[in-house]
Structures are given as structure tokens and as C-alpha cells.
Short mmCIF file of C-alpha atoms and ligand atoms in Angstrom, two decimals:
data_model
loop_
_atom_site.label_atom_id
_atom_site.label_comp_id
_atom_site.label_asym_id
_atom_site.label_seq_id
_atom_site.Cartn_x
_atom_site.Cartn_y
_atom_site.Cartn_z
CA MET A 838 -44.35 -30.94 1.07
CA ASN A 839 -41.76 -32.95 2.95
CA LEU A 840 -40.41 -30.84 5.81
CA HIS A 841 -37.07 -31.36 7.52
CA ARG A 842 -36.48 -30.16 11.05
CA ILE A 843 -33.04 -28.95 12.07
CA THR A 844 -32.46 -28.22 15.72
CA LEU A 845 -29.61 -25.98 16.77
CA ARG A 846 -28.35 -24.76 20.11
CA ASN A 847 -30.13 -21.67 21.37
CA GLY A 848 -27.11 -19.42 21.21
CA ALA A 849 -24.64 -18.66 18.46
CA ASP A 850 -24.38 -22.20 17.12
CA LEU A 851 -22.01 -21.44 14.25
CA ASP A 852 -20.58 -24.96 14.08
CA GLY A 853 -24.04 -26.53 14.14
CA PHE A 854 -25.26 -24.17 11.44
CA ARG A 855 -22.25 -24.80 9.21
CA ARG A 856 -22.66 -28.52 9.54
CA ALA A 857 -26.35 -28.28 8.76
CA VAL A 858 -25.70 -26.09 5.71
CA ARG A 859 -23.19 -28.58 4.31
CA TRP A 860 -25.66 -31.39 4.61
CA LEU A 861 -28.65 -29.41 3.31
CA MET A 862 -26.66 -28.23 0.29
CA ALA A 863 -25.43 -31.75 -0.39
CA GLU A 864 -29.03 -32.96 -0.25
CA GLU A 865 -30.18 -29.95 -2.30
CA LEU A 866 -32.84 -29.13 0.23
CA ALA A 867 -34.32 -25.70 -0.46
CA PRO A 868 -35.13 -23.30 2.41
CA GLN A 869 -38.89 -23.79 2.10
CA HIS A 870 -38.39 -27.45 3.07
CA ILE A 871 -36.63 -26.69 6.33
CA VAL A 872 -37.98 -25.90 9.77
CA TRP A 873 -35.35 -24.51 12.12
CA SER A 874 -35.84 -24.91 15.81
CA LEU A 875 -33.85 -23.93 18.86
CA ASP A 876 -33.04 -25.92 21.92
CA ASP A 877 -30.97 -25.08 24.97
CA ALA A 878 -29.41 -28.55 24.78
CA PRO A 879 -30.17 -30.10 21.40
CA SER A 880 -29.66 -33.80 21.03
CA LEU A 881 -29.28 -35.75 17.87
CA PHE A 882 -32.84 -36.94 18.29
CA GLY A 883 -34.31 -33.46 18.70
CA GLY A 884 -34.47 -33.04 14.95
CA GLU A 885 -33.27 -34.44 11.68
CA GLU A 886 -30.01 -36.29 11.91
CA VAL A 887 -27.55 -34.07 10.12
CA ARG A 888 -24.89 -36.14 8.40
CA ASP A 889 -21.38 -35.08 7.52
CA ALA A 890 -21.06 -33.56 4.08
CA PRO A 891 -18.31 -31.77 2.14
CA PRO A 892 -17.71 -28.10 2.97
CA VAL A 893 -19.30 -25.43 0.83
CA ALA A 894 -17.29 -22.45 -0.40
CA LEU A 895 -18.97 -19.15 0.40
CA PRO A 896 -17.74 -15.72 -0.66
CA ARG A 897 -15.90 -14.17 2.26
CA SER A 898 -18.47 -11.37 2.72
CA VAL A 899 -21.28 -13.90 3.01
CA ALA A 900 -19.31 -16.05 5.44
CA ARG A 901 -18.74 -12.98 7.61
CA LEU A 902 -22.46 -12.15 7.57
CA VAL A 903 -23.19 -15.68 8.68
CA GLU A 904 -20.69 -15.46 11.53
CA LEU A 905 -22.30 -12.28 12.80
CA GLY A 906 -25.88 -13.29 11.98
CA VAL A 907 -25.81 -16.46 14.08
CA CYS A 908 -25.07 -14.26 17.12
CA HIS A 909 -28.30 -12.33 16.73
CA SER A 910 -31.08 -13.14 19.16
CA ASP A 911 -33.74 -13.24 16.42
CA PRO A 912 -35.24 -16.79 16.53
CA GLU A 913 -35.50 -16.69 12.72
CA ARG A 914 -31.77 -16.09 12.26
CA TYR A 915 -30.87 -19.56 11.00
CA ALA A 916 -33.78 -19.64 8.57
CA LEU A 917 -32.82 -16.23 7.17
CA LEU A 918 -29.15 -17.11 6.91
CA TYR A 919 -29.90 -20.35 5.16
CA GLN A 920 -32.07 -18.52 2.62
CA LEU A 921 -29.15 -16.20 1.99
CA VAL A 922 -26.65 -19.02 1.58
CA TRP A 923 -29.02 -20.97 -0.65
CA ARG A 924 -29.57 -18.04 -2.99
CA VAL A 925 -25.87 -17.15 -3.14
CA LEU A 926 -24.96 -20.74 -4.01
CA ASN A 927 -27.78 -21.06 -6.50
CA GLY A 928 -26.92 -18.44 -9.07
CA GLU A 929 -27.06 -15.18 -7.04
CA ARG A 930 -23.42 -14.88 -6.14
CA ASP A 931 -23.54 -11.10 -6.02
CA LEU A 932 -26.70 -11.00 -3.98
CA LEU A 933 -25.12 -8.88 -1.23
CA GLU A 934 -24.67 -6.07 -3.69
CA ILE A 935 -28.42 -5.70 -4.02
CA ALA A 936 -28.99 -3.66 -0.90
CA SER A 937 -32.69 -3.22 -1.76
CA ASP A 938 -33.31 -6.96 -1.57
CA PRO A 939 -35.45 -7.45 1.57
CA LEU A 940 -33.44 -10.48 2.72
CA VAL A 941 -30.08 -8.73 2.24
CA HIS A 942 -31.43 -5.68 4.00
CA ARG A 943 -32.59 -7.72 6.98
CA VAL A 944 -29.46 -9.83 7.35
CA ASP A 945 -27.28 -6.75 6.98
CA ALA A 946 -29.20 -5.00 9.72
CA MET A 947 -28.79 -8.04 11.96
CA ALA A 948 -25.04 -8.07 11.38
CA ARG A 949 -24.82 -4.36 12.14
CA THR A 950 -26.70 -4.82 15.39
CA VAL A 951 -24.40 -7.64 16.44
CA ARG A 952 -21.31 -5.63 15.56
CA ARG A 953 -22.62 -2.75 17.65
CA ASP A 954 -23.33 -5.08 20.54
CA LEU A 955 -19.79 -6.43 20.30
CA HIS A 956 -18.30 -2.95 20.35
CA LYS A 957 -20.35 -2.05 23.37
CA MET A 958 -19.11 -5.15 25.11
CA TYR A 959 -15.50 -4.34 24.26
CA ALA A 960 -15.98 -0.89 25.70
CA PHE A 961 -18.00 -1.65 28.80
CA VAL A 962 -16.74 -4.90 30.26
CA ARG A 963 -15.01 -4.09 33.53
CA PHE A 964 -12.81 -6.67 35.17
CA ARG A 965 -12.56 -6.59 38.91
CA ARG A 966 -10.31 -8.51 41.17
CA MET A 967 -11.96 -11.58 42.66
CA GLY A 968 -11.83 -11.82 46.40
CA GLY A 969 -10.52 -14.42 48.84
CA GLU A 970 -7.87 -16.73 47.53
CA ASN A 971 -8.41 -15.61 43.98
CA LEU A 972 -6.68 -12.25 44.10
CA GLU A 973 -4.88 -12.90 40.85
CA ARG A 974 -8.13 -13.64 39.07
CA PHE A 975 -10.44 -11.08 37.55
CA ALA A 976 -14.10 -11.29 36.75
CA ALA A 977 -16.60 -9.08 34.99
CA TRP A 978 -20.35 -9.08 34.78
CA TYR A 979 -21.87 -8.09 31.48
CA GLU A 980 -25.32 -8.31 29.88
CA PRO A 981 -25.05 -8.46 26.10
CA GLU A 982 -28.17 -8.06 24.01
CA HIS A 983 -27.23 -10.86 21.62
CA PHE A 984 -25.33 -14.15 21.71
CA ILE A 985 -21.93 -12.57 21.36
CA LEU A 986 -19.97 -14.22 24.15
CA GLU A 987 -17.94 -16.58 21.93
CA ALA A 988 -17.51 -13.99 19.20
CA SER A 989 -16.06 -11.52 21.69
CA ALA A 990 -13.43 -13.95 23.01
CA PRO A 991 -10.57 -13.11 20.57
CA PHE A 992 -10.78 -9.43 21.50
CA PHE A 993 -10.49 -10.05 25.24
CA ILE A 994 -7.78 -12.66 24.86
CA ASP A 995 -5.80 -10.29 22.70
CA ARG A 996 -6.11 -7.38 25.14
CA PHE A 997 -5.77 -9.28 28.39
CA ARG A 998 -3.70 -12.27 27.45
CA SER A 999 -1.62 -12.21 30.60
CA LEU A 1000 -4.56 -12.00 33.00
CA ASP A 1001 -6.68 -14.81 34.36
CA TRP A 1002 -10.17 -13.49 33.65
CA THR A 1003 -13.76 -14.64 33.54
CA ILE A 1004 -16.69 -12.91 31.89
CA LEU A 1005 -20.03 -13.75 33.43
CA THR A 1006 -23.25 -13.13 31.55
CA PRO A 1007 -26.88 -14.28 31.83
CA ILE A 1008 -26.37 -16.44 28.72
CA GLY A 1009 -23.13 -18.14 29.70
CA SER A 1010 -19.65 -17.48 30.96
CA MET A 1011 -16.14 -17.80 29.63
CA ARG A 1012 -12.78 -18.01 31.31
CA TRP A 1013 -9.29 -17.36 30.01
CA ASP A 1014 -6.71 -18.83 32.38
CA ARG A 1015 -3.74 -17.29 30.50
CA HIS A 1016 -3.44 -20.43 28.38
CA ALA A 1017 -6.83 -21.70 27.32
CA LEU A 1018 -10.37 -20.53 26.91
CA SER A 1019 -13.30 -22.44 28.38
CA PHE A 1020 -17.03 -21.84 28.46
CA GLY A 1021 -19.31 -22.33 31.40
CA PRO A 1022 -22.92 -21.90 32.46
CA ALA A 1023 -24.99 -18.74 32.73
CA ALA A 1024 -24.32 -16.59 35.77
CA ARG A 1025 -25.95 -13.96 37.96
CA ARG A 1026 -24.80 -10.44 38.71
CA GLU A 1027 -24.07 -11.40 42.32
CA ASP A 1028 -21.45 -13.89 41.12
CA ALA A 1029 -19.16 -11.03 40.02
CA PRO A 1030 -17.08 -8.88 42.38
CA ASP A 1031 -18.21 -5.33 43.03
CA GLU A 1032 -15.31 -2.91 42.96
CA ASP A 1033 -11.59 -2.83 43.60
CA SER A 1034 -8.33 -0.98 43.23
CA PHE A 1035 -8.03 -2.07 39.61
CA GLU A 1036 -10.51 0.71 38.75
CA GLU A 1037 -7.67 3.19 38.27
CA GLY A 1038 -6.23 0.93 35.59
CA TRP A 1039 -9.55 0.93 33.83
CA ARG A 1040 -9.71 4.65 33.79
CA GLY A 1041 -6.31 4.73 32.12
CA TYR A 1042 -7.25 2.05 29.63
CA TYR A 1043 -10.47 3.81 28.72
CA GLU A 1044 -8.69 7.11 28.24
CA SER A 1045 -6.12 5.52 26.00
CA VAL A 1046 -8.66 3.81 23.76
CA PHE A 1047 -11.02 6.78 23.65
CA ASN A 1048 -11.39 7.90 20.05
CA PRO A 1049 -11.92 11.66 20.04
CA ALA A 1050 -12.91 11.68 16.39
CA ARG A 1051 -16.06 9.87 17.33
CA VAL A 1052 -17.01 12.00 20.26
CA ASN A 1053 -20.63 12.87 20.37
CA PRO A 1054 -21.98 13.30 23.89
CA ALA A 1055 -25.59 12.55 22.93
CA ALA A 1056 -24.54 9.38 21.15
CA MET A 1057 -22.32 8.46 24.08
CA ARG A 1058 -25.29 8.68 26.39
CA ALA A 1059 -27.29 6.57 23.98
CA GLU A 1060 -24.47 4.03 23.73
CA MET A 1061 -23.82 3.97 27.41
CA PRO A 1062 -27.14 4.20 29.18
CA LYS A 1063 -27.01 5.96 32.52
CA LYS A 1064 -27.51 2.65 34.30
CA TYR A 1065 -23.94 1.69 33.28
CA TRP A 1066 -22.38 4.99 34.30
CA ARG A 1067 -22.69 4.34 37.99
CA ASN A 1068 -20.63 1.16 37.75
CA LEU A 1069 -17.92 2.43 35.44
CA PRO A 1070 -14.94 3.91 37.23
CA GLU A 1071 -13.81 5.87 34.22
CA THR A 1072 -17.01 7.84 33.73
CA ALA A 1073 -15.20 10.41 35.84
CA SER A 1074 -12.86 10.91 32.86
CA ILE A 1075 -15.59 11.57 30.33
CA PRO A 1076 -16.10 15.32 30.81
CA GLY A 1077 -12.34 15.91 30.42
CA LEU A 1078 -12.12 13.65 27.42
CA ILE A 1079 -14.96 15.48 25.73
CA GLN A 1080 -13.40 18.85 26.47
CA THR A 1081 -10.10 17.92 24.86
CA ALA A 1082 -11.57 15.90 22.01
CA SER A 1083 -11.13 18.47 19.27
CA GLN A 1084 -7.43 18.90 20.02
CA ARG A 1085 -6.99 15.16 20.11
CA VAL A 1086 -8.61 14.85 16.72
CA GLU A 1087 -6.13 17.37 15.34
CA ILE A 1088 -3.27 15.32 16.69
CA MET A 1089 -4.73 12.14 15.27
CA ILE A 1090 -5.09 13.73 11.86
CA GLU A 1091 -1.54 15.01 12.05
CA GLN A 1092 -0.27 11.64 13.11
CA GLU A 1093 -2.06 10.10 10.20
CA ALA A 1094 -0.65 12.69 7.81
CA THR A 1095 2.85 12.30 9.11
CA MET A 1096 3.00 8.56 9.24
CA PRO A 1097 6.52 7.53 8.36
CA THR A 1098 7.25 7.18 4.71
CA LYS A 1099 8.34 3.73 3.64
CA ARG A 1100 12.07 3.64 4.06
CA THR A 1101 14.85 1.63 5.56
CA PRO A 1102 13.78 0.58 9.07
CA GLU A 1103 10.15 0.49 8.02
CA ARG A 1104 9.85 -3.10 9.18
CA ALA A 1105 10.68 -2.12 12.71
CA LEU A 1106 8.09 0.63 12.62
CA GLU A 1107 5.50 -1.71 11.29
CA ALA A 1108 6.55 -4.11 14.00
CA MET A 1109 5.72 -1.45 16.53
CA TRP A 1110 2.17 -1.18 15.25
CA ASP A 1111 1.87 -4.95 15.01
CA GLN A 1112 3.41 -5.70 18.36
CA GLU A 1113 1.85 -2.77 20.17
CA PRO A 1114 4.62 -2.37 22.74
CA LYS A 1115 3.02 -2.28 26.16
CA THR A 1116 6.08 -1.19 28.10
CA LEU A 1117 8.97 1.17 27.58
CA GLU A 1118 11.29 -1.83 27.49
CA GLU A 1119 9.34 -3.33 24.61
CA LEU A 1120 9.32 -0.01 22.79
CA ASN A 1121 13.06 0.48 23.31
CA ALA A 1122 13.78 -3.00 22.02
CA ILE A 1123 11.98 -2.09 18.80
CA ILE A 1124 13.88 1.21 18.47
CA ALA A 1125 17.19 -0.55 19.10
CA LYS A 1126 16.41 -3.15 16.49
CA ALA A 1127 15.52 -0.50 13.92
CA GLY A 1128 18.98 1.07 14.10
CA PRO A 1129 19.80 4.63 13.04
CA LEU A 1130 18.08 6.16 10.05
CA VAL A 1131 21.35 7.86 9.13
CA PRO A 1132 24.37 5.59 9.72
CA GLY A 1133 27.04 6.51 12.24
CA ALA A 1134 25.48 6.46 15.71
CA THR A 1135 26.99 4.15 18.30
CA GLN A 1136 23.66 3.21 19.79
CA ALA A 1137 20.07 4.34 20.28
CA VAL A 1138 19.62 6.70 23.20
CA PHE A 1139 16.35 5.95 24.95
CA GLY A 1140 14.30 8.09 27.27
CA GLU A 1141 15.31 7.93 30.90
CA GLY A 1142 13.37 8.40 34.11
CA PRO A 1143 10.55 6.94 36.19
CA LYS A 1144 7.93 5.06 34.20
CA ARG A 1145 5.19 7.38 35.45
CA ALA A 1146 6.97 10.73 35.72
CA ASP A 1147 4.97 13.93 36.16
CA ILE A 1148 7.13 15.87 33.73
CA MET A 1149 8.50 14.63 30.45
CA PHE A 1150 11.21 16.73 28.81
CA VAL A 1151 11.63 16.26 25.08
CA GLY A 1152 14.90 17.37 23.52
CA GLU A 1153 16.10 17.19 19.94
CA GLN A 1154 18.52 14.33 19.45
CA PRO A 1155 21.40 12.86 21.47
CA GLY A 1156 24.74 14.62 21.15
CA ASP A 1157 28.26 13.21 21.05
CA GLN A 1158 28.42 12.36 24.77
CA GLU A 1159 24.90 10.95 24.86
CA ASP A 1160 25.75 8.75 21.90
CA LEU A 1161 28.81 7.37 23.67
CA GLN A 1162 27.20 6.91 27.06
CA GLY A 1163 23.77 5.80 25.82
CA ARG A 1164 21.95 8.29 28.08
CA PRO A 1165 20.09 11.50 27.24
CA PHE A 1166 21.30 14.93 28.36
CA VAL A 1167 24.68 13.99 29.82
CA GLY A 1168 26.82 16.31 27.65
CA PRO A 1169 27.27 20.10 27.97
CA ALA A 1170 23.62 20.96 27.21
CA GLY A 1171 22.52 18.29 29.69
CA LYS A 1172 24.78 19.77 32.38
CA LEU A 1173 23.25 23.19 31.86
CA LEU A 1174 19.77 21.69 31.98
CA ASP A 1175 20.67 19.89 35.23
CA LYS A 1176 21.81 23.14 36.81
CA ALA A 1177 18.66 25.02 35.76
CA MET A 1178 16.42 22.16 36.92
CA ARG A 1179 18.11 22.15 40.31
CA GLU A 1180 17.70 25.88 40.68
CA ALA A 1181 14.04 25.65 39.67
CA GLY A 1182 13.41 22.89 42.22
CA ILE A 1183 12.86 20.12 39.65
CA ASP A 1184 14.38 16.81 40.67
CA ARG A 1185 15.95 15.28 37.56
CA GLY A 1186 15.53 11.82 39.06
CA GLN A 1187 11.76 12.35 39.15
CA ALA A 1188 11.48 13.63 35.58
CA TYR A 1189 11.51 11.69 32.33
CA LEU A 1190 13.99 12.93 29.73
CA THR A 1191 13.91 11.91 26.14
CA ASN A 1192 14.57 13.09 22.60
CA ALA A 1193 12.53 13.53 19.45
CA VAL A 1194 15.19 11.61 17.51
CA LYS A 1195 16.85 8.66 19.18
CA HIS A 1196 20.15 8.49 17.31
CA PHE A 1197 23.06 10.92 17.06
CA LYS A 1198 23.67 12.42 13.62
CA PHE A 1199 26.92 14.24 12.96
CA GLU A 1200 29.46 15.53 10.49
CA GLN A 1201 33.00 14.27 10.98
CA ARG A 1202 35.52 17.13 11.07
CA GLY A 1203 38.94 15.73 11.76
CA HIS A 1204 38.59 13.93 15.07
CA ARG A 1205 35.49 15.81 16.04
CA ARG A 1206 31.93 14.72 15.49
CA ILE A 1207 29.86 17.85 14.96
CA HIS A 1208 26.15 17.65 15.73
CA ALA A 1209 23.99 17.82 12.60
CA LYS A 1210 20.42 18.98 13.02
CA PRO A 1211 17.84 16.33 12.13
CA THR A 1212 15.73 17.04 9.07
CA ALA A 1213 11.93 17.29 9.27
CA GLY A 1214 11.77 13.90 7.55
CA GLU A 1215 13.94 12.34 10.25
CA VAL A 1216 11.82 13.86 12.99
CA LYS A 1217 8.76 12.49 11.27
CA HIS A 1218 10.36 9.08 11.06
CA TYR A 1219 10.93 8.91 14.81
CA ARG A 1220 7.64 10.52 15.74
CA PRO A 1221 5.48 7.41 16.20
CA TRP A 1222 7.99 6.17 18.75
CA LEU A 1223 7.86 9.41 20.65
CA MET A 1224 4.05 9.29 20.62
CA LYS A 1225 4.14 5.76 21.98
CA GLU A 1226 6.60 6.82 24.65
CA LEU A 1227 4.27 9.62 25.64
CA GLU A 1228 1.37 7.22 25.83
CA LEU A 1229 3.35 4.84 28.03
CA VAL A 1230 4.71 7.47 30.44
CA ARG A 1231 1.51 9.54 30.50
CA PRO A 1232 3.13 12.57 32.13
CA LYS A 1233 1.11 15.41 33.56
CA LEU A 1234 3.16 17.93 31.65
CA VAL A 1235 5.23 17.62 28.48
CA VAL A 1236 8.04 20.10 27.99
CA ALA A 1237 9.32 20.77 24.50
CA LEU A 1238 12.93 21.92 24.59
CA GLY A 1239 13.44 23.77 21.33
CA ALA A 1240 11.83 23.82 17.90
CA THR A 1241 12.63 20.23 16.94
CA ALA A 1242 10.73 18.96 19.97
CA VAL A 1243 7.79 21.22 19.06
CA LEU A 1244 7.83 19.84 15.53
CA ALA A 1245 7.90 16.29 16.86
CA LEU A 1246 5.09 16.89 19.32
CA THR A 1247 2.77 18.89 17.10
CA GLY A 1248 3.76 17.84 13.59
CA LYS A 1249 4.11 21.55 12.78
CA SER A 1250 7.15 23.70 12.48
CA THR A 1251 6.76 26.78 14.72
CA PRO A 1252 9.46 29.22 15.86
CA ILE A 1253 10.08 29.17 19.62
CA SER A 1254 9.50 32.93 19.76
CA ARG A 1255 5.87 32.23 18.79
CA SER A 1256 5.18 29.08 20.77
CA ARG A 1257 7.11 29.71 24.00
CA GLY A 1258 5.02 29.19 27.14
CA ARG A 1259 2.08 26.95 27.89
CA ALA A 1260 0.95 24.64 25.13
CA ARG A 1261 -1.23 21.70 24.39
CA PHE A 1262 0.19 18.57 22.78
CA GLY A 1263 -2.80 16.48 21.89
CA THR A 1264 -4.34 15.44 25.17
CA TYR A 1265 -1.33 16.58 27.15
CA ASP A 1266 -0.69 19.83 28.90
CA GLY A 1267 2.54 21.14 27.58
CA TYR A 1268 5.12 23.86 27.81
CA VAL A 1269 7.50 25.18 25.19
CA THR A 1270 10.86 26.65 26.02
CA VAL A 1271 14.28 26.98 24.41
CA HIS A 1272 16.76 24.17 24.09
CA PRO A 1273 19.64 24.48 26.58
CA SER A 1274 22.17 24.24 23.75
CA TYR A 1275 20.75 27.51 22.41
CA LEU A 1276 21.96 29.17 25.61
CA LEU A 1277 25.42 27.70 25.12
CA ARG A 1278 25.65 29.14 21.64
CA LEU A 1279 24.82 32.73 22.57
CA PRO A 1280 27.74 35.05 21.80
CA ASP A 1281 28.19 37.30 24.82
CA GLU A 1282 27.93 36.84 28.57
CA ALA A 1283 25.22 39.44 29.14
CA THR A 1284 22.85 37.92 26.57
CA LYS A 1285 23.66 34.49 27.93
CA ARG A 1286 22.80 35.53 31.49
CA GLU A 1287 19.55 37.12 30.41
CA ALA A 1288 18.53 34.11 28.33
CA TYR A 1289 19.43 31.77 31.18
CA GLU A 1290 17.19 33.78 33.58
CA ALA A 1291 14.28 33.49 31.15
CA PHE A 1292 14.92 29.75 30.83
CA LEU A 1293 15.01 29.43 34.60
CA ASN A 1294 11.71 31.26 34.87
CA ASP A 1295 10.20 28.81 32.42
CA LEU A 1296 11.46 25.89 34.49
CA ARG A 1297 10.04 27.40 37.68
CA ARG A 1298 6.69 27.72 35.98
CA ILE A 1299 6.96 24.15 34.72
CA HIS A 1300 7.69 23.02 38.26
CA ASP A 1301 4.53 24.74 39.53
CA LEU A 1302 2.35 23.61 36.68
CA ALA A 1303 3.25 19.99 37.13
CA LYS A 1304 2.07 20.01 40.72
CA ALA A 1305 -1.32 18.37 40.79
CA ASP A 1306 -4.05 19.60 43.08
CA PRO A 1307 -4.16 16.85 45.72
CA GLU A 1308 -7.93 17.27 46.19
CA THR A 1309 -9.11 17.04 42.61
CA GLY A 1310 -6.10 15.53 40.91
CA GLU A 1311 -6.31 18.42 38.46
CA LEU A 1312 -3.38 20.47 37.37
CA PRO A 1313 -3.53 24.12 38.27
CA LEU A 1314 -3.08 24.43 34.53
CA ALA A 1315 -6.38 22.77 33.75
CA ALA A 1316 -8.22 24.91 36.26
CA GLU A 1317 -6.90 28.23 34.99
N1 LIG B 2284 20.56 17.66 23.15
C1 LIG B 2284 19.39 17.02 23.09
O1 LIG B 2284 18.42 17.46 22.52
N2 LIG B 2284 19.32 15.85 23.69
C2 LIG B 2284 20.30 15.31 24.35
O2 LIG B 2284 20.12 14.22 24.88
C3 LIG B 2284 21.51 16.03 24.42
C4 LIG B 2284 21.61 17.20 23.80
#
């Protein structure tokens, strides 16, 4: 039998494999006639000279298996993948559906292993600031099990597009300089920096990508062998994340169930998911572009306060004054809230104030614009934006002012009389109290005074709860 030798790069040589497949198919060379060999630096003379040939059209699922399969470290990968391609293109187009076929089974398992290796890499690569003159550059050391460096590039570019980063591995390195990607030689652990102040950022990133629905401590240990734990700054977050996982799952399910229905500004909402706003400014630009769900508002009223406030107050929707001035809580209810905050020792300038609904809705009566309560559907519509806002501000304590805020934060409608006091909003410590406008509406002075005292007590408690323990960073709340 006449054998043909094809030599490919000892890594994930997808281009080389594709080229070889085109030629082999054009020459109608069956798998049993091919010997595949690997070389760290193959030359044209290392094997058969592969000539250019027309592309072959593979079903998408097969092409994807090939892309993943070439990353596997199994030295037989190219031979197996070529057998698969050959059979698919020679009458077995639906081969992948036969899960019991030994070849399909093996290639599938390879692809699964590579996918798992990629996910581990996405989760465990830790960039650290490079020293010396390269303070604006970041580098990470990582040891993948398979040849996944190139395949992982789109993920890291997408997540860290604005950073100049390098990933060093024993099988090669890659650098993204904010504009272009380049590949370099293998590296050693000592080539990567050890630790730096960026660790805090990693903790935050890890917490925000943590998927509580998948939490399984035993599996986490299996996925993240102890040897990694020592080097990962965010392992400190893991016990807390596990503790709060079930509540976070509930919130995720609710979020899923209350995803906005397709209606007018749906494009802007979709844009939010597509664009993944990374700052409040980006989020606000999307909200502004969406415009009001119900026509009439002058402008969107965004949240206001420091980007990393300890307390986030969530109201219902802007009122007449807020709509005109473009700022939350500046009308009568806002003035009352200001007074109570002052008396409770909460500095408004240090808190973040926002609303469940970002546009004023009203009924026109003569010259007056009378506040109209938002419907559950409207609250639901604005909810993803509020959730994003929460994620961006990451307050220590979230305060729901009134039932609409509770609905927005939990997805459930609960009377304030039942929910008042400490609460949990997903991963966040929370507190439920009345809306200040409720106090304004009370009929007589005595009831008003009493209700105001109770409100003030809530704010005092909120003030205390939001004070973190300087030693542990934990809220008194979490320790209770
Ligand atoms: N009521 C609210 O809920 N929010 C405001 O901004 C003003 C009044």
C-alpha cells in the first residue's frame, strides 16, 4: 500500500490540517493511506508536499469538532479527525448522530475535554501587573492541559480588550497589545510576575462571573485543584459565594422569568446585553437612547452618587421635579428623604440614589402633572437596567424605598408591612422601608410624626448596617 506522510505542527495546527484535508480529499486519499506525524517546526520537506486544493464544505457541527479536536494533546488527533471528515464526506453525513460509533464517541470526548480545558483557562488565568517600566502591561502564567492557547484568544481579547496583556504558558505565549495579537515562544513560570494590587479587581471579576446555579463545592475542588488556590486572590471569596449561592440562583431564575417582553425600546435592551455596558456612563447612554416606555417624560433620570457607594437607595420612579431637573429625589419626597438621612447620619453625597423606573409617568390635570404609579410590566421592563446598575455600583447595602423598589429588586410583589426590615436581594444585603412620599400622604400630623420616627429608625439601622468591619471587611449584617 502506498503511504503518504503528512507532517503538522505539534500544537493546534488547524490551518495545516485544513490545508492537508483539502488536498487529501482532492486526491481521494483514504485515511488508511495516510501517516500523520508531528513536528515542533515542520518544513515542507518533513513530509509529503501538500498542494493547494479547493475548500471542502463540512457540516458546521463537524467543523466545530475539528476546531476543538486539533487542540487536544492526543498524538492521534489528526488521524482521528481525518477519519471523521473522510466518512462524513463519503456518504455518512449524519455520522455525528450515531453516538455509539466508536470514532464519534472518541472525537466527542476529545472535544469535551478541550472545551473543559478552555473553560478552566477562562476562569483561572490571573493577570498581574508587570514590573519595572512595564506598569501598564499585564502578564499571566497558565499551564493548560491541551493546545488551547490560540483557541482561547478571542475570549481574552473580548474581556480585556483595553489592556495590554500577555499569557505565558509552557507551550507558547500570546500577547494582545490593545490592537493586535501575536504569538511567541514557550515560557517559564518565573517569567510571569508574582502578585500585585490588581488582585482586588480579580476578586470582583470572579464574583461577578460566578454562576451560582453551578455551585458544587466538591466539583469546584476538582475543577480547581488546591495547588491553584494559593495563587488565586479571589479564593477568599469562595466561602461567601457558596453560602449565598441558593439565593443568587433564585434571583437568576427570576431575572430569566421576568426578562422584558418584546416591546418598543426592545432594541435598546438587546443592545445592553450585546454591548455589556461596563460603566454607569455606558449604561446611562443606553437608557437615554431607549427613551420612555410611556411617552411624556422630559428625560431619563439616572442614578446619582459615587460609583462605588456603600449604600444604594432604590426609589420608584422620578417625579415632576426630578423629570424637569434630570436628578433623582430632588422634589418634595427627596427633600424629606434628605432630612431623614441627615438626622440618621447618612451623607447623601456618599450614597447612590436611583429609581426602579427611569422615566416620569403622569396624568395631565389642567396644568398639573400628577404622578402615575408604574405598572408591574413597566417595572419589569426597566429591571435589567437596575440589575446592571447594581452590578456596576456593587453597594454593601441596597435599600428598597417602597413596594415598587421591592418588586424591582426581587421580582415579587410584597407589601411593605411584610417585608420591612433587613432583606436579601440576590447576593446583596438589603433593607426594606417605606417610600418617603408615603409619609407625605399620611392624613394627620400625629400619624405622620409616628411614621417619620419609624422611618428615621430604619435609616439609623441602615447607617449602622452599611458600616463594614474594618478588620474583616464583613458587614455586621453578615456576621449576625
Ligand atoms: N420618588 C421616587 O421614587 N424617586 C424620585 O426620584 C422622586 C420621587
